[in-house]
PDB file of C-alpha atoms and ligand atoms in Angstrom:
ATOM      1  CA  MET A   5      21.622 -62.119   2.340  1.00  0.00           C
ATOM      2  CA  ASP A   6      23.868 -59.314   3.526  1.00  0.00           C
ATOM      3  CA  ILE A   7      22.561 -55.778   3.309  1.00  0.00           C
ATOM      4  CA  LEU A   8      25.131 -54.523   0.785  1.00  0.00           C
ATOM      5  CA  ALA A   9      24.309 -57.321  -1.647  1.00  0.00           C
ATOM      6  CA  HIS A  10      20.592 -56.594  -1.214  1.00  0.00           C
ATOM      7  CA  GLY A  11      21.151 -52.982  -2.256  1.00  0.00           C
ATOM      8  CA  LEU A  12      23.373 -53.932  -5.186  1.00  0.00           C
ATOM      9  CA  TRP A  13      20.961 -56.571  -6.531  1.00  0.00           C
ATOM     10  CA  ALA A  14      17.968 -54.276  -6.250  1.00  0.00           C
ATOM     11  CA  HIS A  15      19.750 -51.480  -8.098  1.00  0.00           C
ATOM     12  CA  ALA A  16      20.843 -53.885 -10.848  1.00  0.00           C
ATOM     13  CA  VAL A  17      17.428 -55.548 -11.254  1.00  0.00           C
ATOM     14  CA  PHE A  18      15.532 -52.239 -11.359  1.00  0.00           C
ATOM     15  CA  GLU A  19      18.093 -50.641 -13.657  1.00  0.00           C
ATOM     16  CA  ALA A  20      17.804 -53.560 -16.091  1.00  0.00           C
ATOM     17  CA  ALA A  21      13.991 -53.546 -15.920  1.00  0.00           C
ATOM     18  CA  TYR A  22      13.709 -49.803 -16.535  1.00  0.00           C
ATOM     19  CA  ARG A  23      16.229 -49.866 -19.352  1.00  0.00           C
ATOM     20  CA  ALA A  24      14.361 -52.756 -20.948  1.00  0.00           C
ATOM     21  CA  LYS A  25      11.215 -50.640 -20.843  1.00  0.00           C
ATOM     22  CA  GLY A  26      13.180 -47.631 -22.101  1.00  0.00           C
ATOM     23  CA  ARG A  27      12.003 -45.580 -19.133  1.00  0.00           C
ATOM     24  CA  PRO A  28      14.607 -43.346 -17.520  1.00  0.00           C
ATOM     25  CA  ARG A  29      14.637 -42.942 -13.729  1.00  0.00           C
ATOM     26  CA  SER A  30      15.540 -39.924 -11.678  1.00  0.00           C
ATOM     27  CA  ARG A  31      18.469 -40.131  -9.279  1.00  0.00           C
ATOM     28  CA  ARG A  32      15.972 -39.829  -6.453  1.00  0.00           C
ATOM     29  CA  GLU A  33      13.944 -42.801  -7.717  1.00  0.00           C
ATOM     30  CA  LYS A  34      17.126 -44.887  -7.931  1.00  0.00           C
ATOM     31  CA  TRP A  35      18.073 -44.071  -4.352  1.00  0.00           C
ATOM     32  CA  THR A  36      14.593 -44.679  -2.964  1.00  0.00           C
ATOM     33  CA  THR A  37      14.640 -48.081  -4.672  1.00  0.00           C
ATOM     34  CA  VAL A  38      17.951 -48.909  -2.984  1.00  0.00           C
ATOM     35  CA  PHE A  39      16.553 -47.581   0.296  1.00  0.00           C
ATOM     36  CA  PHE A  40      13.533 -49.912   0.157  1.00  0.00           C
ATOM     37  CA  SER A  41      15.829 -52.826  -0.689  1.00  0.00           C
ATOM     38  CA  VAL A  42      17.894 -52.364   2.495  1.00  0.00           C
ATOM     39  CA  ALA A  43      15.140 -51.033   4.776  1.00  0.00           C
ATOM     40  CA  PRO A  44      13.800 -54.465   5.866  1.00  0.00           C
ATOM     41  CA  ASP A  45      17.163 -55.242   7.505  1.00  0.00           C
ATOM     42  CA  LEU A  46      17.916 -51.649   8.511  1.00  0.00           C
ATOM     43  CA  ILE A  47      14.644 -51.412  10.448  1.00  0.00           C
ATOM     44  CA  ALA A  48      15.012 -54.880  12.017  1.00  0.00           C
ATOM     45  CA  PHE A  49      18.700 -54.734  12.954  1.00  0.00           C
ATOM     46  CA  GLY A  50      19.546 -51.018  12.951  1.00  0.00           C
ATOM     47  CA  PRO A  51      18.410 -50.268  16.524  1.00  0.00           C
ATOM     48  CA  PHE A  52      20.118 -53.417  17.828  1.00  0.00           C
ATOM     49  CA  PHE A  53      23.298 -52.565  15.931  1.00  0.00           C
ATOM     50  CA  ILE A  54      23.442 -49.104  17.523  1.00  0.00           C
ATOM     51  CA  VAL A  55      22.785 -50.502  21.013  1.00  0.00           C
ATOM     52  CA  SER A  56      25.421 -53.206  20.468  1.00  0.00           C
ATOM     53  CA  LEU A  57      28.034 -50.568  19.613  1.00  0.00           C
ATOM     54  CA  PHE A  58      27.856 -49.597  23.284  1.00  0.00           C
ATOM     55  CA  THR A  59      27.033 -52.898  24.974  1.00  0.00           C
ATOM     56  CA  GLY A  60      29.052 -55.242  22.751  1.00  0.00           C
ATOM     57  CA  PHE A  61      27.898 -57.617  20.047  1.00  0.00           C
ATOM     58  CA  PRO A  62      26.663 -61.147  20.795  1.00  0.00           C
ATOM     59  CA  GLN A  63      29.239 -63.864  20.256  1.00  0.00           C
ATOM     60  CA  GLY A  64      29.693 -64.921  16.669  1.00  0.00           C
ATOM     61  CA  GLY A  65      32.427 -64.403  14.170  1.00  0.00           C
ATOM     62  CA  LEU A  66      33.201 -64.005  10.534  1.00  0.00           C
ATOM     63  CA  GLY A  67      30.824 -66.232   8.601  1.00  0.00           C
ATOM     64  CA  ARG A  68      29.467 -67.588  11.874  1.00  0.00           C
ATOM     65  CA  PRO A  69      26.174 -66.127  13.050  1.00  0.00           C
ATOM     66  CA  PRO A  70      25.644 -65.241  16.714  1.00  0.00           C
ATOM     67  CA  ASP A  71      23.509 -67.497  18.873  1.00  0.00           C
ATOM     68  CA  PRO A  72      19.876 -66.616  17.934  1.00  0.00           C
ATOM     69  CA  ALA A  73      18.948 -66.879  21.631  1.00  0.00           C
ATOM     70  CA  LEU A  74      21.220 -63.897  22.443  1.00  0.00           C
ATOM     71  CA  ILE A  75      19.269 -61.616  20.119  1.00  0.00           C
ATOM     72  CA  PRO A  76      16.484 -59.655  21.845  1.00  0.00           C
ATOM     73  CA  SER A  77      12.898 -60.610  20.989  1.00  0.00           C
ATOM     74  CA  TYR A  78      11.974 -57.150  19.656  1.00  0.00           C
ATOM     75  CA  ILE A  79      14.380 -57.789  16.768  1.00  0.00           C
ATOM     76  CA  TYR A  80      12.374 -60.864  15.803  1.00  0.00           C
ATOM     77  CA  GLU A  81       9.146 -58.863  16.013  1.00  0.00           C
ATOM     78  CA  LEU A  82      10.554 -56.166  13.724  1.00  0.00           C
ATOM     79  CA  TYR A  83      11.969 -58.857  11.440  1.00  0.00           C
ATOM     80  CA  ASN A  84       8.549 -60.507  11.128  1.00  0.00           C
ATOM     81  CA  LEU A  85       7.012 -57.194  10.066  1.00  0.00           C
ATOM     82  CA  THR A  86       9.671 -56.286   7.509  1.00  0.00           C
ATOM     83  CA  HIS A  87      10.094 -59.796   6.056  1.00  0.00           C
ATOM     84  CA  SER A  88       6.456 -60.744   5.455  1.00  0.00           C
ATOM     85  CA  ALA A  89       4.978 -60.739   1.957  1.00  0.00           C
ATOM     86  CA  VAL A  90       1.580 -60.236   3.615  1.00  0.00           C
ATOM     87  CA  ILE A  91       2.679 -56.991   5.316  1.00  0.00           C
ATOM     88  CA  PHE A  92       4.374 -55.891   2.097  1.00  0.00           C
ATOM     89  CA  ALA A  93       1.195 -56.503   0.086  1.00  0.00           C
ATOM     90  CA  ALA A  94      -0.906 -54.578   2.605  1.00  0.00           C
ATOM     91  CA  VAL A  95       1.450 -51.566   2.514  1.00  0.00           C
ATOM     92  CA  PHE A  96       1.882 -51.689  -1.273  1.00  0.00           C
ATOM     93  CA  LEU A  97      -1.889 -51.763  -1.836  1.00  0.00           C
ATOM     94  CA  LEU A  98      -2.490 -49.027   0.730  1.00  0.00           C
ATOM     95  CA  VAL A  99       0.077 -46.755  -0.933  1.00  0.00           C
ATOM     96  CA  TRP A 100      -1.427 -47.601  -4.344  1.00  0.00           C
ATOM     97  CA  PHE A 101      -4.879 -46.677  -3.035  1.00  0.00           C
ATOM     98  CA  ILE A 102      -3.660 -43.371  -1.532  1.00  0.00           C
ATOM     99  CA  ARG A 103      -1.618 -42.299  -4.584  1.00  0.00           C
ATOM    100  CA  ARG A 104      -4.062 -43.862  -7.081  1.00  0.00           C
ATOM    101  CA  LYS A 105      -1.060 -45.401  -8.793  1.00  0.00           C
ATOM    102  CA  PRO A 106       1.485 -47.998  -7.659  1.00  0.00           C
ATOM    103  CA  TYR A 107       4.722 -46.764  -6.121  1.00  0.00           C
ATOM    104  CA  LEU A 108       7.251 -48.946  -7.930  1.00  0.00           C
ATOM    105  CA  PRO A 109      10.373 -48.398  -5.745  1.00  0.00           C
ATOM    106  CA  LEU A 110       8.454 -50.275  -3.026  1.00  0.00           C
ATOM    107  CA  LEU A 111       8.847 -53.420  -5.139  1.00  0.00           C
ATOM    108  CA  ALA A 112      12.478 -53.492  -3.943  1.00  0.00           C
ATOM    109  CA  TRP A 113      11.034 -54.523  -0.587  1.00  0.00           C
ATOM    110  CA  ILE A 114       9.384 -57.685  -1.980  1.00  0.00           C
ATOM    111  CA  LEU A 115      12.590 -58.400  -3.913  1.00  0.00           C
ATOM    112  CA  HIS A 116      14.435 -58.337  -0.567  1.00  0.00           C
ATOM    113  CA  ILE A 117      11.928 -60.791   0.924  1.00  0.00           C
ATOM    114  CA  GLY A 118      12.113 -63.036  -2.143  1.00  0.00           C
ATOM    115  CA  ILE A 119      15.906 -63.188  -1.935  1.00  0.00           C
ATOM    116  CA  ASP A 120      15.912 -63.804   1.822  1.00  0.00           C
ATOM    117  CA  VAL A 121      13.475 -66.741   1.554  1.00  0.00           C
ATOM    118  CA  TRP A 122      16.069 -68.988  -0.048  1.00  0.00           C
ATOM    119  CA  THR A 123      19.266 -67.455   1.427  1.00  0.00           C
ATOM    120  CA  HIS A 124      18.404 -68.115   5.079  1.00  0.00           C
ATOM    121  CA  THR A 125      18.389 -71.455   6.868  1.00  0.00           C
ATOM    122  CA  ALA A 126      15.503 -72.322   9.179  1.00  0.00           C
ATOM    123  CA  SER A 127      17.859 -71.973  12.167  1.00  0.00           C
ATOM    124  CA  PHE A 128      18.920 -68.340  11.634  1.00  0.00           C
ATOM    125  CA  PHE A 129      16.346 -65.677  10.779  1.00  0.00           C
ATOM    126  CA  PRO A 130      14.301 -67.670   8.290  1.00  0.00           C
ATOM    127  CA  THR A 131      11.923 -65.462   6.306  1.00  0.00           C
ATOM    128  CA  PRO A 132       8.421 -65.343   7.875  1.00  0.00           C
ATOM    129  CA  ILE A 133       6.911 -64.834   4.438  1.00  0.00           C
ATOM    130  CA  PHE A 134       3.267 -65.448   5.460  1.00  0.00           C
ATOM    131  CA  PHE A 135       3.414 -63.636   8.829  1.00  0.00           C
ATOM    132  CA  PRO A 136       1.013 -63.181  10.644  1.00  0.00           C
ATOM    133  CA  PHE A 137      -1.154 -65.858   9.002  1.00  0.00           C
ATOM    134  CA  SER A 138       1.304 -68.727   8.985  1.00  0.00           C
ATOM    135  CA  GLY A 139       4.604 -69.530  10.640  1.00  0.00           C
ATOM    136  CA  TYR A 140       5.829 -71.392   7.562  1.00  0.00           C
ATOM    137  CA  VAL A 141       9.518 -70.880   6.786  1.00  0.00           C
ATOM    138  CA  PHE A 142      11.678 -72.270   4.016  1.00  0.00           C
ATOM    139  CA  ASP A 143      14.965 -73.887   5.023  1.00  0.00           C
ATOM    140  CA  GLY A 144      17.293 -72.291   2.495  1.00  0.00           C
ATOM    141  CA  LEU A 145      21.004 -71.710   2.015  1.00  0.00           C
ATOM    142  CA  ARG A 146      23.243 -69.947   4.524  1.00  0.00           C
ATOM    143  CA  TRP A 147      24.197 -66.619   2.982  1.00  0.00           C
ATOM    144  CA  GLY A 148      27.169 -66.194   5.356  1.00  0.00           C
ATOM    145  CA  GLU A 149      28.808 -69.295   3.849  1.00  0.00           C
ATOM    146  CA  PRO A 150      32.088 -68.121   2.240  1.00  0.00           C
ATOM    147  CA  LEU A 151      31.355 -70.030  -0.991  1.00  0.00           C
ATOM    148  CA  PHE A 152      27.961 -68.352  -1.263  1.00  0.00           C
ATOM    149  CA  MET A 153      29.519 -64.918  -0.664  1.00  0.00           C
ATOM    150  CA  VAL A 154      32.122 -65.486  -3.385  1.00  0.00           C
ATOM    151  CA  LEU A 155      29.529 -66.720  -5.897  1.00  0.00           C
ATOM    152  CA  ASN A 156      27.077 -63.965  -5.016  1.00  0.00           C
ATOM    153  CA  TYR A 157      29.575 -61.114  -5.385  1.00  0.00           C
ATOM    154  CA  SER A 158      31.013 -62.701  -8.551  1.00  0.00           C
ATOM    155  CA  ALA A 159      27.503 -62.756 -10.006  1.00  0.00           C
ATOM    156  CA  LEU A 160      27.000 -59.135  -8.943  1.00  0.00           C
ATOM    157  CA  ALA A 161      30.290 -58.127 -10.564  1.00  0.00           C
ATOM    158  CA  ALA A 162      29.253 -59.869 -13.801  1.00  0.00           C
ATOM    159  CA  VAL A 163      25.854 -58.168 -13.774  1.00  0.00           C
ATOM    160  CA  TYR A 164      27.359 -54.711 -13.173  1.00  0.00           C
ATOM    161  CA  ILE A 165      29.929 -55.206 -15.933  1.00  0.00           C
ATOM    162  CA  PHE A 166      27.097 -56.245 -18.243  1.00  0.00           C
ATOM    163  CA  LEU A 167      24.999 -53.207 -17.257  1.00  0.00           C
ATOM    164  CA  ARG A 168      27.894 -50.900 -17.997  1.00  0.00           C
ATOM    165  CA  PHE A 169      28.554 -52.532 -21.359  1.00  0.00           C
ATOM    166  CA  PHE A 170      24.832 -52.486 -22.160  1.00  0.00           C
ATOM    167  CA  ARG A 171      24.686 -48.759 -21.419  1.00  0.00           C
ATOM    168  CA  ARG A 172      27.571 -48.069 -23.794  1.00  0.00           C
ATOM    169  CA  ALA A 173      26.013 -50.208 -26.504  1.00  0.00           C
ATOM    170  CA  ALA A 174      22.619 -48.578 -26.166  1.00  0.00           C
TER     171      ALA A 174
HETATM  172 ZN1   ZN B 222      16.561 -59.397   5.188  1.00  0.00          ZN
END
């Protein structure tokens, strides 16, 4: 899924969960949650994006992904690290161990992975959810499909309208 939608979904899901529990969040906690929801793609594609600003982007187009073969291999290596539930679990548990309590904004990371699993086809950055133990990938939808984009952002709009209404009612 695109990075903006990742951030918007994570904010909405966490906001709803915290409101349901009646637990307020600081502004900082909200932003760190959004950060961890976009970080998997930011880390994987950020360096390549900056380099491409100078060298030009690989051929593609609106709603049409570039040829995966034109994307440097280090991107795939970063992508494996940031899109693996195994790596997430290791980091989450390590942080839990160090702090002696779980760091909940990190859960936005596994939400990102969970969303990507079914919004990527096997041919373009499928989610290596069990990396490095297994190369299994799920052949999901293509998030760049215009119909998917329209439905996704319509759903987001509905959720945000609901959250606003819910806040007023509460
Ligand atoms: Zn992603």
